[in-house]
Amino acid sequence: MTTTKTESLSTVPAAPTGTGSRGTRVLGAVALLFLVIAVAYGLLISPPDAQLGNTIRIIYMHVPTVMAAYLAFLITAVSSGMYLWKRTEFWDLLGSSAAEIGVLFFAVTIVDGALWGKVTWGVFWRWEPRLTTSAVLLIMYIGYLAVRAIPADPKTRATRCAIIGLVAVVNIPIVHKAVDWWRGLHQGKTVLGTIDPEMGGTQLFAMYSALVAGILVCVWLLIHRFRAGFLAERASDLGLDQALEERRLESSPAQGADS
Amino acid sequence: MSGASMTETLCIIGAWLVTFGAVGAYAASVILRGRRLSKIVPPEQRRWM
């Protein structure tokens, strides 16, 4: 009997001691491999661009981070829609996790772009269409995270965030098309447009390996952030349960004394 | 090295450092947060969906 019990227990996988799993470790290793390739080609092997010179090495970081940010914001939008339909914790957590990662990547995109602007235009920032719409996009998603931080009933908070997640995503095509719709300093579409056809083989390889690395890191981070969020919710529930239990114990002797 | 060339080099290195630094720091914070929370949450509740 004892043997059977031990056997049945041994078949149950041990609870994770963090947010990692075999899947995330494999994904992380593949992402790391692409990052190493991106660093080697982006910084060392690929030659300077005919037009951009060595500043193309900033573009090798700028384009993958904006792609990762767009992916994260799209996941937030889809999750927001799914939350409003299904009303489950999964979609709320996925949407908020993706929004946080999107803000991180998009903030990095803007800083990288500013550094590129300093070399190319002589200034870090210009209020031109692409940059202005990008700033608005970032502020909208920071707003999403700010609303999420406001103490509220979890369902109310999730609904508010889902609505913002659906509204904010409308700005992505505006940012993307800003270079076509309005005259500005920023170069034409690179992401989802044409990566410069004049690029040589090693430059294209550097760009695509950095792109793949960026997307893989984004997905890897999203899985970890989702699991951390899930654990935070459980810890919050435990804290609430404990507080209710303490309150019950505090009130019990008083009730006993009254009776 | 001229001033313009120095600025270019600094900006390129800065862009890579900012990218790797910010994403690396965020990744470390998320993983450490997950480990800390795992110690609080009972094993039976440590299952994601």
Short mmCIF file of C-alpha atoms in Angstrom, two decimals:
data_model
loop_
_atom_site.label_atom_id
_atom_site.label_comp_id
_atom_site.label_asym_id
_atom_site.label_seq_id
_atom_site.Cartn_x
_atom_site.Cartn_y
_atom_site.Cartn_z
CA MET A 1 0.00 0.00 0.00
CA THR A 2 2.81 2.34 1.01
CA THR A 3 4.74 1.34 -2.10
CA THR A 4 1.76 2.14 -4.34
CA LYS A 5 1.35 5.52 -2.71
CA THR A 6 5.05 6.30 -3.15
CA GLU A 7 4.91 5.17 -6.77
CA SER A 8 1.89 7.32 -7.53
CA LEU A 9 3.56 10.31 -5.90
CA SER A 10 6.74 9.78 -7.87
CA THR A 11 4.81 9.98 -11.16
CA VAL A 12 3.59 13.49 -10.32
CA PRO A 13 6.14 15.99 -11.61
CA ALA A 14 7.69 18.18 -8.92
CA ALA A 15 6.29 21.70 -8.65
CA PRO A 16 8.52 24.25 -10.39
CA THR A 17 10.82 26.32 -8.17
CA GLY A 18 10.68 29.32 -10.47
CA THR A 19 9.30 30.38 -13.82
CA GLY A 20 11.61 28.15 -15.86
CA SER A 21 10.82 24.82 -17.50
CA ARG A 22 12.47 22.54 -20.02
CA GLY A 23 10.70 24.40 -22.83
CA THR A 24 11.89 27.84 -21.71
CA ARG A 25 15.45 26.55 -21.25
CA VAL A 26 15.50 25.21 -24.82
CA LEU A 27 13.97 28.43 -26.13
CA GLY A 28 16.44 30.49 -24.12
CA ALA A 29 19.39 28.51 -25.47
CA VAL A 30 18.22 28.98 -29.09
CA ALA A 31 17.67 32.71 -28.45
CA LEU A 32 21.15 32.98 -26.94
CA LEU A 33 22.65 31.27 -30.00
CA PHE A 34 20.97 33.80 -32.32
CA LEU A 35 22.09 36.65 -30.05
CA VAL A 36 25.71 35.50 -30.29
CA ILE A 37 25.40 35.31 -34.09
CA ALA A 38 23.76 38.76 -34.14
CA VAL A 39 26.57 40.27 -32.04
CA ALA A 40 29.27 38.63 -34.16
CA TYR A 41 27.76 39.71 -37.48
CA GLY A 42 26.23 42.98 -36.33
CA LEU A 43 29.29 44.37 -34.59
CA LEU A 44 32.26 42.56 -36.10
CA ILE A 45 31.75 40.69 -39.39
CA SER A 46 29.28 42.74 -41.47
CA PRO A 47 30.80 45.67 -43.39
CA PRO A 48 29.61 49.29 -43.05
CA ASP A 49 26.62 50.21 -45.23
CA ALA A 50 27.24 52.24 -48.41
CA GLN A 51 24.81 54.97 -47.27
CA LEU A 52 24.45 54.57 -43.50
CA GLY A 53 28.07 53.72 -42.80
CA ASN A 54 28.67 52.16 -39.40
CA THR A 55 25.37 53.50 -38.06
CA ILE A 56 23.74 50.46 -39.65
CA ARG A 57 25.02 48.64 -36.55
CA ILE A 58 22.48 50.64 -34.51
CA ILE A 59 19.74 49.60 -36.97
CA TYR A 60 20.62 45.95 -36.23
CA MET A 61 19.29 46.61 -32.70
CA HIS A 62 16.63 49.21 -33.55
CA VAL A 63 14.62 47.05 -35.99
CA PRO A 64 14.49 43.81 -33.91
CA THR A 65 13.42 45.69 -30.78
CA VAL A 66 10.60 47.48 -32.58
CA MET A 67 9.47 44.18 -34.14
CA ALA A 68 9.45 42.57 -30.69
CA ALA A 69 7.50 45.54 -29.30
CA TYR A 70 4.90 45.36 -32.09
CA LEU A 71 4.52 41.62 -31.53
CA ALA A 72 4.03 42.16 -27.78
CA PHE A 73 1.47 44.94 -28.36
CA LEU A 74 -0.42 42.76 -30.85
CA ILE A 75 -0.50 39.94 -28.29
CA THR A 76 -1.87 42.46 -25.78
CA ALA A 77 -4.62 43.47 -28.22
CA VAL A 78 -5.61 39.88 -29.03
CA SER A 79 -5.54 38.98 -25.32
CA SER A 80 -7.63 42.05 -24.51
CA GLY A 81 -10.27 41.01 -27.01
CA MET A 82 -10.20 37.45 -25.73
CA TYR A 83 -10.51 38.67 -22.13
CA LEU A 84 -13.60 40.73 -22.94
CA TRP A 85 -15.09 37.63 -24.57
CA LYS A 86 -13.99 34.84 -22.21
CA ARG A 87 -13.36 36.77 -18.97
CA THR A 88 -10.60 34.42 -17.84
CA GLU A 89 -7.47 35.18 -15.82
CA PHE A 90 -5.29 33.62 -18.54
CA TRP A 91 -6.08 36.31 -21.14
CA ASP A 92 -5.80 39.13 -18.61
CA LEU A 93 -2.38 37.94 -17.45
CA LEU A 94 -1.15 37.31 -20.98
CA GLY A 95 -2.24 40.77 -22.12
CA SER A 96 -0.66 42.61 -19.19
CA SER A 97 2.57 40.57 -19.42
CA ALA A 98 2.86 41.33 -23.14
CA ALA A 99 2.15 45.05 -22.55
CA GLU A 100 4.98 45.29 -20.02
CA ILE A 101 7.42 43.58 -22.40
CA GLY A 102 6.20 45.75 -25.28
CA VAL A 103 6.90 48.91 -23.27
CA LEU A 104 10.40 47.65 -22.47
CA PHE A 105 11.24 46.88 -26.11
CA PHE A 106 9.61 50.04 -27.43
CA ALA A 107 11.45 52.26 -24.93
CA VAL A 108 14.71 50.60 -26.03
CA THR A 109 13.70 51.18 -29.67
CA ILE A 110 13.22 54.90 -29.01
CA VAL A 111 16.57 55.21 -27.18
CA ASP A 112 18.38 53.33 -29.99
CA GLY A 113 16.63 55.54 -32.54
CA ALA A 114 17.68 58.67 -30.63
CA LEU A 115 21.30 57.50 -30.66
CA TRP A 116 21.05 56.87 -34.40
CA GLY A 117 19.47 60.33 -34.81
CA LYS A 118 22.36 61.95 -32.93
CA VAL A 119 24.85 60.54 -35.45
CA THR A 120 22.70 61.04 -38.58
CA TRP A 121 20.73 64.22 -37.86
CA GLY A 122 22.96 65.75 -35.19
CA VAL A 123 20.17 65.71 -32.58
CA PHE A 124 18.69 63.00 -30.37
CA TRP A 125 15.07 63.97 -30.98
CA ARG A 126 12.91 65.82 -33.49
CA TRP A 127 9.17 66.25 -33.23
CA GLU A 128 8.64 64.73 -36.66
CA PRO A 129 5.73 62.37 -37.51
CA ARG A 130 7.32 58.94 -36.91
CA LEU A 131 8.95 59.99 -33.64
CA THR A 132 5.90 61.86 -32.37
CA THR A 133 3.49 59.00 -33.08
CA SER A 134 6.01 56.58 -31.50
CA ALA A 135 6.10 58.72 -28.34
CA VAL A 136 2.30 58.71 -28.22
CA LEU A 137 2.27 54.91 -28.61
CA LEU A 138 4.73 54.48 -25.76
CA ILE A 139 2.77 56.84 -23.51
CA MET A 140 -0.46 54.93 -24.25
CA TYR A 141 1.05 51.62 -23.14
CA ILE A 142 2.66 53.24 -20.09
CA GLY A 143 -0.89 54.40 -19.37
CA TYR A 144 -2.07 50.80 -19.69
CA LEU A 145 0.48 49.74 -17.05
CA ALA A 146 -0.44 52.72 -14.84
CA VAL A 147 -4.14 51.77 -14.96
CA ARG A 148 -3.14 48.22 -14.07
CA ALA A 149 -1.29 49.52 -10.99
CA ILE A 150 -4.39 51.35 -9.68
CA PRO A 151 -5.88 49.32 -6.81
CA ALA A 152 -9.22 47.91 -7.97
CA ASP A 153 -11.29 44.77 -8.09
CA PRO A 154 -9.34 42.34 -10.37
CA LYS A 155 -12.22 41.99 -12.86
CA THR A 156 -12.74 45.76 -13.08
CA ARG A 157 -8.99 46.30 -13.52
CA ALA A 158 -8.80 43.61 -16.21
CA THR A 159 -11.76 45.11 -18.11
CA ARG A 160 -10.28 48.64 -18.02
CA CYS A 161 -6.92 47.32 -19.25
CA ALA A 162 -8.53 45.23 -21.99
CA ILE A 163 -10.31 48.31 -23.36
CA ILE A 164 -7.05 50.32 -23.33
CA GLY A 165 -5.23 47.38 -24.94
CA LEU A 166 -7.72 47.42 -27.82
CA VAL A 167 -7.65 51.21 -28.24
CA ALA A 168 -3.85 51.56 -28.04
CA VAL A 169 -3.14 49.02 -30.77
CA VAL A 170 -4.84 51.30 -33.33
CA ASN A 171 -1.77 53.53 -33.03
CA ILE A 172 0.58 50.86 -34.44
CA PRO A 173 -0.53 51.25 -38.09
CA ILE A 174 -0.42 55.03 -37.61
CA VAL A 175 3.22 54.82 -36.41
CA HIS A 176 3.98 52.44 -39.26
CA LYS A 177 2.39 54.60 -41.97
CA ALA A 178 3.57 57.95 -40.52
CA VAL A 179 6.53 58.00 -42.91
CA ASP A 180 4.13 57.69 -45.89
CA TRP A 181 1.35 59.99 -44.69
CA TRP A 182 3.44 62.92 -43.49
CA ARG A 183 6.75 64.34 -44.59
CA GLY A 184 9.42 63.86 -41.94
CA LEU A 185 13.06 63.14 -41.28
CA HIS A 186 12.71 59.45 -40.57
CA GLN A 187 13.71 57.05 -43.32
CA GLY A 188 11.04 54.99 -45.11
CA LYS A 189 9.52 51.76 -43.83
CA THR A 190 12.02 49.10 -42.86
CA VAL A 191 9.88 46.89 -40.66
CA LEU A 192 7.11 45.15 -42.60
CA GLY A 193 8.28 47.12 -45.59
CA THR A 194 11.43 46.53 -47.51
CA ILE A 195 14.67 45.86 -45.76
CA ASP A 196 17.10 47.81 -47.92
CA PRO A 197 17.53 45.76 -51.13
CA GLU A 198 21.03 47.23 -51.47
CA MET A 199 22.09 45.40 -48.33
CA GLY A 200 24.82 42.85 -48.84
CA GLY A 201 24.60 39.19 -47.81
CA THR A 202 26.33 39.56 -44.46
CA GLN A 203 24.33 42.70 -43.65
CA LEU A 204 21.06 40.90 -44.39
CA PHE A 205 22.25 37.91 -42.35
CA ALA A 206 23.12 40.21 -39.42
CA MET A 207 19.70 41.89 -39.66
CA TYR A 208 17.70 38.66 -39.88
CA SER A 209 19.65 36.88 -37.13
CA ALA A 210 19.08 39.91 -34.86
CA LEU A 211 15.38 39.88 -35.82
CA VAL A 212 15.02 36.19 -34.98
CA ALA A 213 16.94 36.73 -31.71
CA GLY A 214 14.68 39.66 -30.80
CA ILE A 215 11.48 37.69 -31.42
CA LEU A 216 12.76 34.63 -29.53
CA VAL A 217 13.85 36.74 -26.55
CA CYS A 218 10.44 38.46 -26.57
CA VAL A 219 8.59 35.12 -26.49
CA TRP A 220 10.97 33.71 -23.85
CA LEU A 221 10.44 36.80 -21.67
CA LEU A 222 6.68 36.64 -22.18
CA ILE A 223 6.50 33.06 -20.90
CA HIS A 224 8.55 33.93 -17.80
CA ARG A 225 6.61 37.15 -17.16
CA PHE A 226 3.27 35.36 -17.54
CA ARG A 227 4.32 32.71 -15.01
CA ALA A 228 5.64 35.34 -12.59
CA GLY A 229 2.31 37.16 -12.92
CA PHE A 230 0.43 33.93 -12.29
CA LEU A 231 2.49 33.31 -9.13
CA ALA A 232 1.93 36.91 -8.00
CA GLU A 233 -1.85 36.42 -8.32
CA ARG A 234 -1.67 33.21 -6.25
CA ALA A 235 0.50 34.97 -3.63
CA SER A 236 -2.01 37.82 -3.56
CA ASP A 237 -4.87 35.35 -3.06
CA LEU A 238 -2.93 33.73 -0.20
CA GLY A 239 -2.36 37.12 1.43
CA LEU A 240 -6.07 37.87 1.17
CA ASP A 241 -6.99 34.46 2.58
CA GLN A 242 -4.58 34.99 5.50
CA ALA A 243 -5.96 38.46 6.19
CA LEU A 244 -9.52 37.07 6.21
CA GLU A 245 -8.48 34.23 8.52
CA GLU A 246 -6.77 36.67 10.91
CA ARG A 247 -9.85 38.88 10.85
CA ARG A 248 -12.05 35.86 11.60
CA LEU A 249 -9.81 34.81 14.50
CA GLU A 250 -9.78 38.37 15.85
CA SER A 251 -13.56 38.56 15.80
CA SER A 252 -14.17 35.04 17.17
CA PRO A 253 -13.13 35.66 20.85
CA ALA A 254 -15.15 38.86 20.89
CA GLN A 255 -18.20 37.00 19.65
CA GLY A 256 -17.59 34.33 22.26
CA ALA A 257 -17.31 36.99 25.03
CA ASP A 258 -20.52 38.69 23.84
CA SER A 259 -22.44 35.45 23.99
CA MET B 1 39.82 59.76 -33.95
CA SER B 2 37.73 62.80 -35.00
CA GLY B 3 34.85 64.16 -32.92
CA ALA B 4 32.19 62.90 -35.34
CA SER B 5 33.78 59.47 -35.48
CA MET B 6 33.99 59.36 -31.68
CA THR B 7 30.29 60.29 -31.40
CA GLU B 8 29.41 57.57 -33.92
CA THR B 9 31.38 54.90 -32.04
CA LEU B 10 29.92 55.96 -28.68
CA CYS B 11 26.38 55.93 -30.08
CA ILE B 12 26.81 52.46 -31.62
CA ILE B 13 28.25 51.00 -28.42
CA GLY B 14 25.60 52.86 -26.40
CA ALA B 15 22.76 51.42 -28.49
CA TRP B 16 23.97 47.86 -28.01
CA LEU B 17 24.63 48.40 -24.30
CA VAL B 18 21.21 49.96 -23.74
CA THR B 19 19.48 47.10 -25.58
CA PHE B 20 21.34 44.28 -23.84
CA GLY B 21 21.42 46.09 -20.49
CA ALA B 22 17.71 46.91 -20.36
CA VAL B 23 16.47 43.54 -21.63
CA GLY B 24 19.00 41.64 -19.48
CA ALA B 25 18.12 43.57 -16.33
CA TYR B 26 14.40 43.06 -16.96
CA ALA B 27 14.88 39.33 -17.60
CA ALA B 28 16.88 38.97 -14.37
CA SER B 29 14.24 40.85 -12.38
CA VAL B 30 11.42 38.65 -13.77
CA ILE B 31 13.28 35.40 -13.05
CA LEU B 32 14.26 36.48 -9.53
CA ARG B 33 10.69 37.60 -8.87
CA GLY B 34 9.44 34.20 -10.02
CA ARG B 35 11.85 32.39 -7.70
CA ARG B 36 10.89 34.59 -4.75
CA LEU B 37 7.17 34.06 -5.38
CA SER B 38 7.65 30.31 -5.78
CA LYS B 39 8.84 30.17 -2.17
CA ILE B 40 5.61 31.82 -1.01
CA VAL B 41 3.08 29.95 -3.16
CA PRO B 42 2.33 26.33 -2.13
CA PRO B 43 3.46 23.64 -4.63
CA GLU B 44 -0.09 22.60 -5.53
CA GLN B 45 -0.83 26.16 -6.70
CA ARG B 46 2.42 26.49 -8.65
CA ARG B 47 0.93 25.21 -11.90
CA TRP B 48 0.33 27.51 -14.82
CA MET B 49 -2.90 26.44 -16.49
#
